[in-house]
JSON list of C-alpha atoms in Angstrom, two decimals:
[
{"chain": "B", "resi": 1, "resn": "UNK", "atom": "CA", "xyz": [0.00, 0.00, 0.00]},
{"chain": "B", "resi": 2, "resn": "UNK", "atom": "CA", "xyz": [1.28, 4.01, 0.24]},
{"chain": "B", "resi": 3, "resn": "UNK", "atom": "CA", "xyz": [1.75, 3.93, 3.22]},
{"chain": "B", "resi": 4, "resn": "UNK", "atom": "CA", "xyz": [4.50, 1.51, 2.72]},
{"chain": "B", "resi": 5, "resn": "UNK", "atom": "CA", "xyz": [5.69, 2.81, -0.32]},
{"chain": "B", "resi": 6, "resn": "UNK", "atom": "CA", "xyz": [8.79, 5.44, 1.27]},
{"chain": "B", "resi": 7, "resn": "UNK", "atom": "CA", "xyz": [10.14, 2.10, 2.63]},
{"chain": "B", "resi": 8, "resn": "UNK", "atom": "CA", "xyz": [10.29, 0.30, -0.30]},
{"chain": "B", "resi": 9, "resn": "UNK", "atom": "CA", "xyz": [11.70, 3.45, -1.37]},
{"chain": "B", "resi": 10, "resn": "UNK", "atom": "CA", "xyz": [14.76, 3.54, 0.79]},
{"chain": "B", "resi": 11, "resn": "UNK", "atom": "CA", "xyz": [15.38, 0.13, 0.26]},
{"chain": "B", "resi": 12, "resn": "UNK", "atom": "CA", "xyz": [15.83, 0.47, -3.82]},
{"chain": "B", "resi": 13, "resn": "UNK", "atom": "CA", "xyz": [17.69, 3.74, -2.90]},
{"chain": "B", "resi": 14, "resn": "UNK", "atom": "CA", "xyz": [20.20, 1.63, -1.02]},
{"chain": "B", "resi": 15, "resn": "UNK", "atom": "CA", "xyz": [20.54, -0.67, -3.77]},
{"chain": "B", "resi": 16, "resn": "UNK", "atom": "CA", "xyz": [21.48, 2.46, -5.72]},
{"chain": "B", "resi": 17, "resn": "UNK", "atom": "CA", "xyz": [23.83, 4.04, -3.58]},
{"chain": "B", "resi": 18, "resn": "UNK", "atom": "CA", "xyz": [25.52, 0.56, -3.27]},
{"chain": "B", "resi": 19, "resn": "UNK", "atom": "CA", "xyz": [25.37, -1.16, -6.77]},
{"chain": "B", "resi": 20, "resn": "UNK", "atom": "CA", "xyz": [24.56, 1.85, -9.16]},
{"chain": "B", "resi": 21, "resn": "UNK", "atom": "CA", "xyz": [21.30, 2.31, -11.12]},
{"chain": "B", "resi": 22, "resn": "UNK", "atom": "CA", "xyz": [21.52, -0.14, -14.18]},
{"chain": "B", "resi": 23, "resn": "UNK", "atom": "CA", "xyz": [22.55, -2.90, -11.50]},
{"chain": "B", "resi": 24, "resn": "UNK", "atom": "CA", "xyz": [19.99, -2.11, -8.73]},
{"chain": "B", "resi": 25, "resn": "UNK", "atom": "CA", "xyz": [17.80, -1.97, -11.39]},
{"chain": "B", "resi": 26, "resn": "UNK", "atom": "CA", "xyz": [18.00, -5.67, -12.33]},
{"chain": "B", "resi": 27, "resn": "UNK", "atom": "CA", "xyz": [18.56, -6.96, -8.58]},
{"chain": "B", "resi": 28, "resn": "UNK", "atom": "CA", "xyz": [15.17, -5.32, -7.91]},
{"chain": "B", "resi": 29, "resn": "UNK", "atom": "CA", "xyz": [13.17, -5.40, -11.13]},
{"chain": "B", "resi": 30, "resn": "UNK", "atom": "CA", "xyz": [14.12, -8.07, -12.82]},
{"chain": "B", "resi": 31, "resn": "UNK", "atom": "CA", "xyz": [12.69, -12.01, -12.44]},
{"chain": "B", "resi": 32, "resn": "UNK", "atom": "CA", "xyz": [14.84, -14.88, -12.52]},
{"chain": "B", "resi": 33, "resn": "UNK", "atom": "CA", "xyz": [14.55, -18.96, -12.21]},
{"chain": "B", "resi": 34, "resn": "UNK", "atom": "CA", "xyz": [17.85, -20.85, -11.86]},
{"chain": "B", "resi": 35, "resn": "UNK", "atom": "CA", "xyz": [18.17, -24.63, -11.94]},
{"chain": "B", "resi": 36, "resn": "UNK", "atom": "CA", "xyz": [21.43, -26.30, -11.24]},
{"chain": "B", "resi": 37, "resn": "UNK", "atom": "CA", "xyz": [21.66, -29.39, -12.10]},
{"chain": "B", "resi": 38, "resn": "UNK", "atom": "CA", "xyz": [20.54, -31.75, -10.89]},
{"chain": "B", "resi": 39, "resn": "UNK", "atom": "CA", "xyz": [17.61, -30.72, -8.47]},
{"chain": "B", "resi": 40, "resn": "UNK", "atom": "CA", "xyz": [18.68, -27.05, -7.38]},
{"chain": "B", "resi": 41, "resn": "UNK", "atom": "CA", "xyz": [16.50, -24.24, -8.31]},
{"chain": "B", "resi": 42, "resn": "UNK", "atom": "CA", "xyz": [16.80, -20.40, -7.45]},
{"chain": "B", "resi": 43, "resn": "UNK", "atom": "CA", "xyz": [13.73, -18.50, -7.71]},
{"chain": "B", "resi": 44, "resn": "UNK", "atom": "CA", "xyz": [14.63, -14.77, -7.67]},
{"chain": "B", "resi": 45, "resn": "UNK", "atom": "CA", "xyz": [10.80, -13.21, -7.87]},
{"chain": "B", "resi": 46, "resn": "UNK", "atom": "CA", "xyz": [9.06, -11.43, -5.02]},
{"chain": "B", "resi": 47, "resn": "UNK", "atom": "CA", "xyz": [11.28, -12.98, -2.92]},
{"chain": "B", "resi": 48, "resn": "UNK", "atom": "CA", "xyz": [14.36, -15.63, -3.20]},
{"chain": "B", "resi": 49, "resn": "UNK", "atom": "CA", "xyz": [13.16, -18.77, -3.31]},
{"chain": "B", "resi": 50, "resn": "UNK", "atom": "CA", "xyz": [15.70, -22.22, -2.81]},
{"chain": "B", "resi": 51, "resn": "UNK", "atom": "CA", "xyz": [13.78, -25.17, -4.20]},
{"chain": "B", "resi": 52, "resn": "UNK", "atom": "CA", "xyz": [15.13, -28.82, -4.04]},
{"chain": "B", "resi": 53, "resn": "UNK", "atom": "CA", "xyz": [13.56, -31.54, -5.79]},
{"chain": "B", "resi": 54, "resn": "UNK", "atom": "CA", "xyz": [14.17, -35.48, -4.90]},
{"chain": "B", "resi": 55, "resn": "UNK", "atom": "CA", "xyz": [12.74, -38.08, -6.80]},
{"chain": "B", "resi": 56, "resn": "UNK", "atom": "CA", "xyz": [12.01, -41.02, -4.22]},
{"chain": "B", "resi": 57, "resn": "UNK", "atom": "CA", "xyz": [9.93, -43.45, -5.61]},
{"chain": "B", "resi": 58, "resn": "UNK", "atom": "CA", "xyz": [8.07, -43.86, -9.06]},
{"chain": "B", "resi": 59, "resn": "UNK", "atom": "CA", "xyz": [5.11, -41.39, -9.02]},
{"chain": "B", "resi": 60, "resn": "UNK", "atom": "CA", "xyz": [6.41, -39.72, -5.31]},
{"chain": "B", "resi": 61, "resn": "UNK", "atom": "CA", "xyz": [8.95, -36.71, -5.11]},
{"chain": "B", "resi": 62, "resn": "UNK", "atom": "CA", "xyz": [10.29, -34.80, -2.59]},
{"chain": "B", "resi": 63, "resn": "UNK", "atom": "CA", "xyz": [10.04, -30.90, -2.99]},
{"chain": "B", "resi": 64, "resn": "UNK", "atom": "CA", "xyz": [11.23, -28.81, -0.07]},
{"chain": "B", "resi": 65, "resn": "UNK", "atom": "CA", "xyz": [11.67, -24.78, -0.84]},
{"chain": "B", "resi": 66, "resn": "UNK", "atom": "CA", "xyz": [12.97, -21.90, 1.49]},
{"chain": "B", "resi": 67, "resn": "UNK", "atom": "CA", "xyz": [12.40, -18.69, 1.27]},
{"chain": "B", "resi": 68, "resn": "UNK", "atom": "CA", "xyz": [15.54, -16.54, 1.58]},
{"chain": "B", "resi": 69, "resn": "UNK", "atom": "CA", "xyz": [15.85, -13.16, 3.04]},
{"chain": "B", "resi": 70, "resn": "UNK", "atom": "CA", "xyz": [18.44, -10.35, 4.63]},
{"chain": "B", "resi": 71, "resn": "UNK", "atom": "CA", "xyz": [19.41, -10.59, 8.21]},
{"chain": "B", "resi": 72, "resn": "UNK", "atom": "CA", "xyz": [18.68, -6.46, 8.05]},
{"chain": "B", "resi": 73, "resn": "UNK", "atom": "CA", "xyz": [15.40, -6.81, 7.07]},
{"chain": "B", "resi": 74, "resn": "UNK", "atom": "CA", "xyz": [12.83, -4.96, 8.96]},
{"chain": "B", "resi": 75, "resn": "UNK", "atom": "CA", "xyz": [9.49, -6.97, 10.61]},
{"chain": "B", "resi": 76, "resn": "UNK", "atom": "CA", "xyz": [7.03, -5.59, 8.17]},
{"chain": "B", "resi": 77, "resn": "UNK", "atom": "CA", "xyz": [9.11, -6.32, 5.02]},
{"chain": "B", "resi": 78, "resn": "UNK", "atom": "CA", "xyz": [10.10, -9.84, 6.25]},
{"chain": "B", "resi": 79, "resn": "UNK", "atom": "CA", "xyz": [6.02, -10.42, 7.10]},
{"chain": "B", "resi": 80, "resn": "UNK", "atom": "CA", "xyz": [5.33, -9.28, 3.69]},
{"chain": "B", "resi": 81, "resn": "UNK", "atom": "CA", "xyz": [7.86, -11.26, 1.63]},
{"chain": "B", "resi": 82, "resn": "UNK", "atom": "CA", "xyz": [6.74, -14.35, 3.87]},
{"chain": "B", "resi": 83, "resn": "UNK", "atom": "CA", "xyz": [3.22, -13.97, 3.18]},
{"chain": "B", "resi": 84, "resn": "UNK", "atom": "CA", "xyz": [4.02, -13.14, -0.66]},
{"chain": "B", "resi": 85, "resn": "UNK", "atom": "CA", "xyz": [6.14, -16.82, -0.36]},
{"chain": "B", "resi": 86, "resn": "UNK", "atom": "CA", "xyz": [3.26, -18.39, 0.90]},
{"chain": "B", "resi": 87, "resn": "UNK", "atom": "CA", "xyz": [0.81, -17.12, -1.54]},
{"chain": "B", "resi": 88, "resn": "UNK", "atom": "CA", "xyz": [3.05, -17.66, -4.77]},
{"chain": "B", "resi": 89, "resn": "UNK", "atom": "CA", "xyz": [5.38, -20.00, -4.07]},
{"chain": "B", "resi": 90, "resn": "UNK", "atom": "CA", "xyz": [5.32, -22.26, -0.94]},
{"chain": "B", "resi": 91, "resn": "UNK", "atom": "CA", "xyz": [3.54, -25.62, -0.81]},
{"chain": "B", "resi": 92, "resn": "UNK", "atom": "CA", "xyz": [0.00, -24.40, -1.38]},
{"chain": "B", "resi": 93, "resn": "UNK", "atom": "CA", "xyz": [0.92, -21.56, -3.63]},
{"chain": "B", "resi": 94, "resn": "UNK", "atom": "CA", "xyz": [-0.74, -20.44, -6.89]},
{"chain": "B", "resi": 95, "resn": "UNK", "atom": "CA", "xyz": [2.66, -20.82, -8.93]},
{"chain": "B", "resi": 96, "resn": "UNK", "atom": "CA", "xyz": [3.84, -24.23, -6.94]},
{"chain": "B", "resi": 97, "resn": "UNK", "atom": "CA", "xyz": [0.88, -26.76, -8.60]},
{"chain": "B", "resi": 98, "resn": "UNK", "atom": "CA", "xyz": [2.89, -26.37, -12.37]},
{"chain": "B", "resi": 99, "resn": "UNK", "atom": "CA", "xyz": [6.24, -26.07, -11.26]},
{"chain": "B", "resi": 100, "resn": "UNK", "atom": "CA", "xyz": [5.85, -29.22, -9.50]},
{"chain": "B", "resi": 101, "resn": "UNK", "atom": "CA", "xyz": [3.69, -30.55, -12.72]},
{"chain": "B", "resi": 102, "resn": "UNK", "atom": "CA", "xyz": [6.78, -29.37, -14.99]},
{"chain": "B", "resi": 103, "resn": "UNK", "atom": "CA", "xyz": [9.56, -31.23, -12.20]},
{"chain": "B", "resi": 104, "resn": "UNK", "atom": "CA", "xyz": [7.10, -34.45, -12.67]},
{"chain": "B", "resi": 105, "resn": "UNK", "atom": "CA", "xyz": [7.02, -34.28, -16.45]},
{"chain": "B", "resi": 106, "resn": "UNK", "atom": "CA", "xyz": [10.74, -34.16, -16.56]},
{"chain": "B", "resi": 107, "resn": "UNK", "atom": "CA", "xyz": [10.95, -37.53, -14.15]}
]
């Protein structure tokens, strides 16, 4: 919301300040997925994401994911990117049903 918005703010300005604007820019706007090999995936969205995958049986695999923050980060932000993790991306997230459909499909 706006009332939030001067934090998020500060926190891109930092970004600035430390990595200039062209590199900020991609740290903060900029989506990524990662996998390396063999069952390793980054997730670099609305928050970082560390996904392992581990077939263990025909038809059954593991998936365990972590959501990765900064040790600076402030209570609100951290109970934001949480909840966003949650929503999107943990176990009963709206993006987690077809990336575990496309992990399956590659088994």
């Amino acid at each position: 919301g706006e009332e939030r918005k001067p934090e998020i703010d500060a926190v891109y300005q930092r970004l600035v300040a430390k990595h200039g604007e062209e590199r900020a820019a991609r740290i903060a706007k900029c989506s990524r997925n990662l996998l390396i090999f063999p069952n390793l995936v980054i997730i670099d969205v609305m928050s970082l994401t560390l996904r392992t995958f581990f077939p263990r049986a025909p038809g059954y695999m593991d998936v365990t994911a972590w959501s990765i923050g900064p040790s600076e980060e402030n209570e609100w932000l951290r109970k934001n990117r949480l909840h966003s993790f949650l929503e999107f991306l943990g176990p009963g997230g709206f993006a987690t049903p077809d990336d575990v459909e496309m992990l399956e499909q590659c088994q």
